Every structure is written in structure tokens, then in C-alpha cells.
Coordinates of C-alpha atoms and ligand atoms in Angstrom, one line a residue:
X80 CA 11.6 -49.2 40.9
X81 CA 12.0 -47.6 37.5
X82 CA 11.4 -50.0 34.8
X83 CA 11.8 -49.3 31.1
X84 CA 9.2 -51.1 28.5
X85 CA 10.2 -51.0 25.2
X86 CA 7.3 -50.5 22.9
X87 CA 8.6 -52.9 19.8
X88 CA 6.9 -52.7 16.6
X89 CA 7.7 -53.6 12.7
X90 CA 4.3 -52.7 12.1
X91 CA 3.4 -49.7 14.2
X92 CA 0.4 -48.7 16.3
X93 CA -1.8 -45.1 15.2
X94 CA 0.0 -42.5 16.8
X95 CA -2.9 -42.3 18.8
X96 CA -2.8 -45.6 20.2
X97 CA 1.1 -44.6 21.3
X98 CA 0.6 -41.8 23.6
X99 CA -2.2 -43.6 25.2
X100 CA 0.6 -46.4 26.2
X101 CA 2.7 -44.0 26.8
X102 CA 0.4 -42.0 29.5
X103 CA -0.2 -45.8 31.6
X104 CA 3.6 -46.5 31.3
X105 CA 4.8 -42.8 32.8
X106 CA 1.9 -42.9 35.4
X107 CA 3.8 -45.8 36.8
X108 CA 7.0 -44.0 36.7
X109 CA 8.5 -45.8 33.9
X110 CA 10.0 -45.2 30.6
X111 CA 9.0 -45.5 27.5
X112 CA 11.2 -46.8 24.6
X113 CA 10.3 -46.3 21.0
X114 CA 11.4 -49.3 18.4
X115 CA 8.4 -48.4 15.7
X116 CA 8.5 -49.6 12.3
X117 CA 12.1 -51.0 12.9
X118 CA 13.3 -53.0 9.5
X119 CA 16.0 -55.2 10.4
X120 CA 15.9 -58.0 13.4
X121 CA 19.6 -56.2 14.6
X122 CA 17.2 -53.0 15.6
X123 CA 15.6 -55.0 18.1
X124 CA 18.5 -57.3 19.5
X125 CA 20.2 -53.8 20.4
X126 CA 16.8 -52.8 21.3
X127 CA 16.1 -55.1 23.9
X128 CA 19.4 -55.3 25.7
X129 CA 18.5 -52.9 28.4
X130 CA 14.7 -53.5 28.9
X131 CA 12.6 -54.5 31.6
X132 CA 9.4 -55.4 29.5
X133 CA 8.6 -55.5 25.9
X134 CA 5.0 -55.0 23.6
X135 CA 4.9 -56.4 20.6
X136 CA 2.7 -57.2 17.6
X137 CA 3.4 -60.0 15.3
X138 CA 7.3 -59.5 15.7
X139 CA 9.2 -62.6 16.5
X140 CA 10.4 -63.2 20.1
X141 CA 12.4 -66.2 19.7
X142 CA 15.7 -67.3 21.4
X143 CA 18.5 -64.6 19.3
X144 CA 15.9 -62.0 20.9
X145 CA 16.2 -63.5 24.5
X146 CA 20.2 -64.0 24.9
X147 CA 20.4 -60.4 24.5
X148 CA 17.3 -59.5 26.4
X149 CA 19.5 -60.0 29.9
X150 CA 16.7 -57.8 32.2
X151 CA 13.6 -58.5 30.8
X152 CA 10.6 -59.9 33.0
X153 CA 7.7 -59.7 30.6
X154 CA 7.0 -59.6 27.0
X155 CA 3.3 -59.1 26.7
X156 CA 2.0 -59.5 22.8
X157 CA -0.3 -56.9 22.1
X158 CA -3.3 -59.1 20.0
X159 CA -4.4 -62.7 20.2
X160 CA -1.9 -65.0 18.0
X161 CA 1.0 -65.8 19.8
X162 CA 2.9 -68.1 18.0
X163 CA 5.9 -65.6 17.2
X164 CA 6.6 -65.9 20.6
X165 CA 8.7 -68.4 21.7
X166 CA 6.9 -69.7 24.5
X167 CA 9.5 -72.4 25.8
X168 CA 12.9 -70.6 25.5
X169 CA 10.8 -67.8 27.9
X170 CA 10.3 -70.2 30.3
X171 CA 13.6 -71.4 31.0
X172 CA 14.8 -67.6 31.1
X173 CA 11.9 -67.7 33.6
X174 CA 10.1 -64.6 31.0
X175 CA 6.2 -64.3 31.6
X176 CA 4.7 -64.3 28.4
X177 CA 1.4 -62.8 28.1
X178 CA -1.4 -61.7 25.2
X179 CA -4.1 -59.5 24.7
X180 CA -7.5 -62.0 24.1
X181 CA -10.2 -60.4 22.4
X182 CA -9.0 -56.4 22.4
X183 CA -8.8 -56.8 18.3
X184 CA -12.3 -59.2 17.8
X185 CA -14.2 -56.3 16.9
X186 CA -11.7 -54.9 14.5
X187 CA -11.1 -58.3 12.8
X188 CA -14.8 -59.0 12.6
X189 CA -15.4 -55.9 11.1
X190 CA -12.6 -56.7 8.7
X191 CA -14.5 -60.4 7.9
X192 CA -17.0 -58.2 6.2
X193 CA -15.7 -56.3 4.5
X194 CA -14.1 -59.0 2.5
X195 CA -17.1 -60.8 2.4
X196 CA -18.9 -57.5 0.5
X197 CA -15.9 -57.2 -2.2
X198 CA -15.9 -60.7 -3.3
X199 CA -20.2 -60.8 -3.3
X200 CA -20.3 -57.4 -4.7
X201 CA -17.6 -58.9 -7.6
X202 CA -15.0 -55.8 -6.4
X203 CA -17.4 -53.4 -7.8
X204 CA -17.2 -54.3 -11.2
X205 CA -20.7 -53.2 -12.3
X206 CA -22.0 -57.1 -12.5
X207 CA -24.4 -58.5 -10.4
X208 CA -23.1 -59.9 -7.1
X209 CA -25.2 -61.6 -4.4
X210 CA -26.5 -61.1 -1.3
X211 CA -25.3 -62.3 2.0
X212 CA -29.1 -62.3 3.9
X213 CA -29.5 -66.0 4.1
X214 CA -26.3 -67.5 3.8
X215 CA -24.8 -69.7 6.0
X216 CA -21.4 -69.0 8.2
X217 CA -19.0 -71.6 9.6
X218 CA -16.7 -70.7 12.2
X219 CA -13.7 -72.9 12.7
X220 CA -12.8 -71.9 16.2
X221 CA -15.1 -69.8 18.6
X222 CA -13.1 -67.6 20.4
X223 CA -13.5 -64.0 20.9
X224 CA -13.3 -62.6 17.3
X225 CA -15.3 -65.5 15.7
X226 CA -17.9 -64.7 18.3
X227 CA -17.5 -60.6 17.2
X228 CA -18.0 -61.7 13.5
X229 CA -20.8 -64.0 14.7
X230 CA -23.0 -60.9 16.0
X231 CA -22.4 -59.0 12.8
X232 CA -23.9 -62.2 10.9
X233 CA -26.9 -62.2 12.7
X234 CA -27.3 -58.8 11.9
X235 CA -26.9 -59.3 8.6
X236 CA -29.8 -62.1 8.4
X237 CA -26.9 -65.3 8.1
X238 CA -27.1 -68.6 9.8
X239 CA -24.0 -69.2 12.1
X240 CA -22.4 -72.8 12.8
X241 CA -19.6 -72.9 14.6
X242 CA -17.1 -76.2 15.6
X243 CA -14.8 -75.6 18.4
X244 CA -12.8 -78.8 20.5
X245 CA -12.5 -76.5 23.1
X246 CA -15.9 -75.6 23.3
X247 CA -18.8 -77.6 24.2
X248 CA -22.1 -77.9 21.7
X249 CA -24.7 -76.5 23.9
X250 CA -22.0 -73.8 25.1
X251 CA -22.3 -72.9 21.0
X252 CA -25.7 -73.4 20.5
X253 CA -26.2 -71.2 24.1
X254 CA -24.3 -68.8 21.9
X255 CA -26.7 -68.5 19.1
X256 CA -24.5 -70.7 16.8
X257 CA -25.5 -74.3 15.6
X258 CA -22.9 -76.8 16.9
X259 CA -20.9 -78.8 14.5
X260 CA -19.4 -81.7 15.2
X261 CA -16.5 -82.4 13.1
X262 CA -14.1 -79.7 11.3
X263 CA -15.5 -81.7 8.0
X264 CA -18.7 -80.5 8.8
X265 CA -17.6 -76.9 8.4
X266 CA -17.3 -77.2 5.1
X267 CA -20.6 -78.1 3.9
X268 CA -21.8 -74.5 4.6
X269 CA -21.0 -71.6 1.9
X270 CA -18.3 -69.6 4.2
X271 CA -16.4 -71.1 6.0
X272 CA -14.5 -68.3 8.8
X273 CA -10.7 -69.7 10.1
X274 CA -10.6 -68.7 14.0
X275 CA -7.8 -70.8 15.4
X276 CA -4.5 -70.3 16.3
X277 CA -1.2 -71.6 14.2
X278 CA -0.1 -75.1 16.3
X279 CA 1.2 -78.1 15.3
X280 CA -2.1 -79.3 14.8
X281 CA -3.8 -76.5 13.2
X282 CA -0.8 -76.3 10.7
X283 CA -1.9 -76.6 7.1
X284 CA -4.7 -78.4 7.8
X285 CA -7.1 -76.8 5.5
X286 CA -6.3 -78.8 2.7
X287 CA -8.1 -79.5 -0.6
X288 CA -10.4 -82.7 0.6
X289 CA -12.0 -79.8 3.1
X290 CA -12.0 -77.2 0.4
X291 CA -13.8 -79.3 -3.0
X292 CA -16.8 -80.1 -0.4
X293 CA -17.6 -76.9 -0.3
X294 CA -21.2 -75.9 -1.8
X295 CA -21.3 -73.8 -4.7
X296 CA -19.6 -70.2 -4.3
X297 CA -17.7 -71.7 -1.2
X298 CA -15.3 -69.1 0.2
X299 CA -12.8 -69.3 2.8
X300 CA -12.3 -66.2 4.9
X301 CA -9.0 -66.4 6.5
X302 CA -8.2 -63.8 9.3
X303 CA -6.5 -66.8 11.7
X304 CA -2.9 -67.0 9.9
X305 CA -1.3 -68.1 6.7
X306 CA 0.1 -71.4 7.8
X307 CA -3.1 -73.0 8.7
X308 CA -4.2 -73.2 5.1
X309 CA -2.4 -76.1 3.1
X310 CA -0.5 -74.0 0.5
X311 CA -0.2 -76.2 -2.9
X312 CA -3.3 -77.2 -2.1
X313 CA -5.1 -74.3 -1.8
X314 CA -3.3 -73.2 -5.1
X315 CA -4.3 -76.2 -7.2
X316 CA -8.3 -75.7 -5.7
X317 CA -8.4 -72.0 -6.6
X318 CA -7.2 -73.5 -10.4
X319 CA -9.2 -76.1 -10.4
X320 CA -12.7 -74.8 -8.6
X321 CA -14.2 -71.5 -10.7
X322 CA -16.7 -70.6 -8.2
X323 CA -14.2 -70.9 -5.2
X324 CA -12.8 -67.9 -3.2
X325 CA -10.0 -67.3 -1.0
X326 CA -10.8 -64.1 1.1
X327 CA -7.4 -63.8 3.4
X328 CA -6.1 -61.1 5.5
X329 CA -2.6 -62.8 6.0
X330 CA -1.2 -62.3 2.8
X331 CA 1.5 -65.0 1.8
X332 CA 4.9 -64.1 1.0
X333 CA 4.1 -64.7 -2.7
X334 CA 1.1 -64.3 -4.1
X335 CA 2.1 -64.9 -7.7
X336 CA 1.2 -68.5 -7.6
X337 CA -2.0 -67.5 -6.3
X338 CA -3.2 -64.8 -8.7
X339 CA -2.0 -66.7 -11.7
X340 CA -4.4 -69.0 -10.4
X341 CA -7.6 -67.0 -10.6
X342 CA -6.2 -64.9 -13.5
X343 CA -8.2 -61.1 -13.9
X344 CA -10.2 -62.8 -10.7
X345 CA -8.0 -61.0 -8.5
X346 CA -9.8 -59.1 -6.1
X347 CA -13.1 -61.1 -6.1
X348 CA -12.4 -64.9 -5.8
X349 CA -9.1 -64.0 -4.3
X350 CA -8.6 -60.9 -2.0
X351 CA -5.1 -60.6 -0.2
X352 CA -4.6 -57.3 2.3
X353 CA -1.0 -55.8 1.9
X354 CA 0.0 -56.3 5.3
X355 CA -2.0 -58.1 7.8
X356 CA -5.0 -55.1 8.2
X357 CA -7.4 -57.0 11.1
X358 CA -6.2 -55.3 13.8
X359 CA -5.0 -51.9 11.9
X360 CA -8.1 -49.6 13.4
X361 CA -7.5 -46.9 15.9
X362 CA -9.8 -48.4 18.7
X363 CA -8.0 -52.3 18.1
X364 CA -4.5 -50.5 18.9
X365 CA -6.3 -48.4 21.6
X366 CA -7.3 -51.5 23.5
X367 CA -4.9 -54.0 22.4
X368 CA -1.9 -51.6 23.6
X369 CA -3.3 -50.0 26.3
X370 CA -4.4 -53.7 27.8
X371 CA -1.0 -54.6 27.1
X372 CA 0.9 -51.6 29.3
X373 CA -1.8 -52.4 31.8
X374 CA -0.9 -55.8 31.9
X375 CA 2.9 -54.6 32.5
X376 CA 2.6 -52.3 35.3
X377 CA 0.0 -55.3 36.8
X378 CA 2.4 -57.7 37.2
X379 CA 5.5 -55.5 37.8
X380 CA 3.1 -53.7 40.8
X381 CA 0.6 -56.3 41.6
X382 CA 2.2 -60.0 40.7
X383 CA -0.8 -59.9 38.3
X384 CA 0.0 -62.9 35.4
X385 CA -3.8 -63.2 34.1
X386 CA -3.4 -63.5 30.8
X387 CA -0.3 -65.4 31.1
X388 CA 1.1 -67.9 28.8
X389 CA 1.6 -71.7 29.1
X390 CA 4.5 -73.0 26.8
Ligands
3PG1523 C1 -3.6 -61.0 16.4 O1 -3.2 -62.2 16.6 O2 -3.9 -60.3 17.4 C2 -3.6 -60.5 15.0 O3 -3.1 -61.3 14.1 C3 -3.0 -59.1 14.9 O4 -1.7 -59.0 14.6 P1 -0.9 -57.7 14.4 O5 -0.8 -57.0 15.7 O6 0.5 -58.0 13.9 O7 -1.6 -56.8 13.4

């Protein structure tokens, strides 16, 4: 049967990453449609009207996106986070939702460091920095990327602890990682690395008792997303704490507030990426989107729904 996948992006995939989708999607006889770097939601409601499958990024599947999506089967989110998806109104349109696990670890892990080397390296401002042989990373979450940033640490001669409620403590320690009990016990280490998703729970619940325990030079590296760090507090413990830093790939809709905070600190105690970089690398849109097209002609071929999403 011929299907059409629409290929919906605000953020677009390397050109590279594209055509590879776009070989797995015509060897199954479909079609490929094209909504890259689209900048207004109306784009994609006329977008999707028409569509038997969608890939997305970050973009926000929610219930304006569904009334008009009357053919689709399966909206497979090309990455890990999926809570721009949402999950519930799928199900009662009886829409399998799917992501990508672990196809962008490597790329965010990659990512942790290099934030981690600005900030010790004081943005290459000719000072002395510090090095990061011997320090100690904890991972808030353990899940495929913290796992990825986890082998670079060893590598770099750092001692990994890791708290998970999903994962048991031997399952960590079996890992190489030193089980910790409590998410307060995260904090007593230097870096502290966010790797859980945004849910009720999670939401804003790095707040500022978690942050002033930190040792000296405690930095939070957030690559998880923006919402799980309590804003006014974060704000008021950047002010407030000198030696603190704030290493974050998910760049708030202001950062104002933020950099007034550090003043000229900008760039080592607080480093913000213009749009959300972890997964921007040619071999993270490689395998996230060519998982994700995989995944596609799987379950339109096969009745494949690994990978598939409970809401
Ligand atoms: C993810 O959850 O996989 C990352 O946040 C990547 O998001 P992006 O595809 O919007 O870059």
C-alpha cells in the first residue's frame, strides 16, 4: 500500500541524514514529504492532513496537530525526550507513538564535554582553569546517554555515581558507576549530569536546597530539558553562589535574567547553546532518523511497535 511519511522538522536534520531517510522510506515504496525548518505551527496542521506517518524532533504533537492529522497511524519522534508528544490524545485517535532510545547518547555525551572543558578552561580566557582527572560525576538518571557520557568520564580519569529509581544499585555499580541512593546524594559530588525525562515529577525539581549543597565549583550540566530545573531558583543560586555553574544545552526562552546573574561570567559559570545542539552531529541524525523510518516501514510492514509509547 503506498504510504506517505512526512518528514516534520522546525529544526532540521544534515542534509545528509535526509537522503538516508529518504532511501529507507522509497525502498518501501513510499513517499517522502518535506516540512524542514517550517516556522509557523499552521505549516504543519496543513502538513499533516494527508499523511500516513510523521518524524519529528522536538516539535509539538499535541491535540490541534491530531484533528487535522485524519490518516495518520504513527508518529515516531526521532531522539529520546518525548514529552512534546501528546501521548494520551494519540491513544484515543488509536496513533502509535514511538521514539528513538539511545541513537543521540553518543552525540549528547560528547556534547557534556565539551561544556565541561569551556567552563574548567574559564572559556579560554588566558587564566588558569582546572582539570577534570579526578573529579567526581553524578548522573541523575542512567539511561542511554548518561551511560555514553559515563564511558567518556572514565576515560578522562573521573569517578562516576549515578542514582536512578528505575535502576537497581548493583545494576549501577555492575555498570562501573557507584550507586546513590537518594537524588540528595547527587549533589554532594562536584558535577552533577541531568539525565531524566520532563514528567510531572521530574518538573522543576532541581531546586536551590539541591543546588547550595553542592561542593565547591559545583556545576550542573543540563542536557535533560529546561523545565526540570527550578527556574527562580536556579536564578537566585547563580546570584547568590560565585563558584557555581550552570552548563545547559536547553537554552531558556530568556536568558536575560540568567546572565545578569553571573554578569561578564557568561560563558564560563553559565554556558547556554543557541538552539538545543546535543543531538545536532551528522551521525546522531544519521541514526536517530534512519531508526525512526525503520521503525515506520516496521510496523506499517511487520506490526513491529518496539519502541512504542505508553501514555
Ligand atoms: C532528545 O530528546 O532526543 C533530544 O532532546 C534531541 O532533541 P532534538 O531532536 O530536538 O534536537
Amino acid at each position: 500500500k503506498a504510504r506517505t511519511v512526512l518528514l516534520a522538522t522546525e529544526k532540521a536534520f544534515a542534509a545528509g541524514a535526509v537522503g538516508k531517510i529518504e532511501s529507507v522510506v522509497k525502498e518501501a515504496n513510499y513517499t517522502l514529504k518535506k516540512l524542514e525548518n517550517y516556522k509557523s505551527k499552521d505549516d504543519l496542521l496543513a502538513a499533516v492532513a494527508d499523511v500516513d506517518a510523521m518524524i519529528i524532533r522536538s516539535d509539538i504533537v499535541d491535540q490541534a496537530v491530531l484533528d487535522k492529522a485524519d490518516k495518520l497511524k504513527i508518529v515516531v519522534r526521532a531522539g529520546a525526550g518525548y514529552d512534546n508528544i501528546d501521548l494520551k490524545a494519540c491513544e484515543a485517535k488509536s496513533i502509535t507513538a514511538m521514539n528513538t532510545p539511545g541513537q543521540n547518547a553518543n552525540a549528547v555525551a560528547e556534547l557534556v564535554f565539551g561544556m565541561m572543558i569551556v567552563s574548567a578552561r574559564n572559556n579560554f580566557d588566558g587564566t588558569s582553569g582546572f582539570e577534570l582527572v579526578n573529579r567526581e560525576i553524578a548522573f541523575y538518571g542512567f539511561g542511554a546517554v548518561a551511560r555514553a557520557v559515563h564511558k567518556l568520564a572514565v576515560g578522562f580519569g573521573m569517578k562516576s555515581f549515578a542514582y536512578d529509581p528505575y535502576i537497581p544499585a548493583d545494576k549501577i555499580k555492575e555498570m562501573g558507576a557507584e550507586p546513590v541512593s537518594s537524588v540528595a546524594g547527587l549533589f554532594d559530588h562536584q558535577y552533577v549530569s541531568l539525565h531524566v525525562p520532563l514528567t510531572d515529577e521530574t518538573k522543576a525539581s532541581i531546586n536551590k536546597e539541591l543546588l547550595m549543597k553542592m561542593p565547591k565549583g559545583g556545576s550542573l550540566i543540563n542536557t535533560a530539558r529546561t523545565e526540570v530545573v527550578h527556574e527562580a531558583d536556579m536564578i537566585e543560586v547563580l546570584k547568590t553562589r560565585t563558584d557555581f555553574c550552570y552548563l545547559c544545552d536547553v537554552a531558556p526562552k530568556d536568558i536575560e535574567p540568567y546572565k545578569a546573574a553571573v554578569g561578564d561570567k557568561y560563558g564560563k559559570r553559565l554556558i547556554f547553546t543557541k538552539k538545543k545542539m546535543g543531538a545536532q552531529t551528522a551521525e546522531a541524525n544519521d541514526n536517530a532518523g534512519v531508526a525512526a523510518a525503520n521503525q515506520i516501514v516496521g510496523f506499517f510492514e511487520k506490526g513491529e511497535t518496539r519502541f512504542s509509547l505508553k501514555a
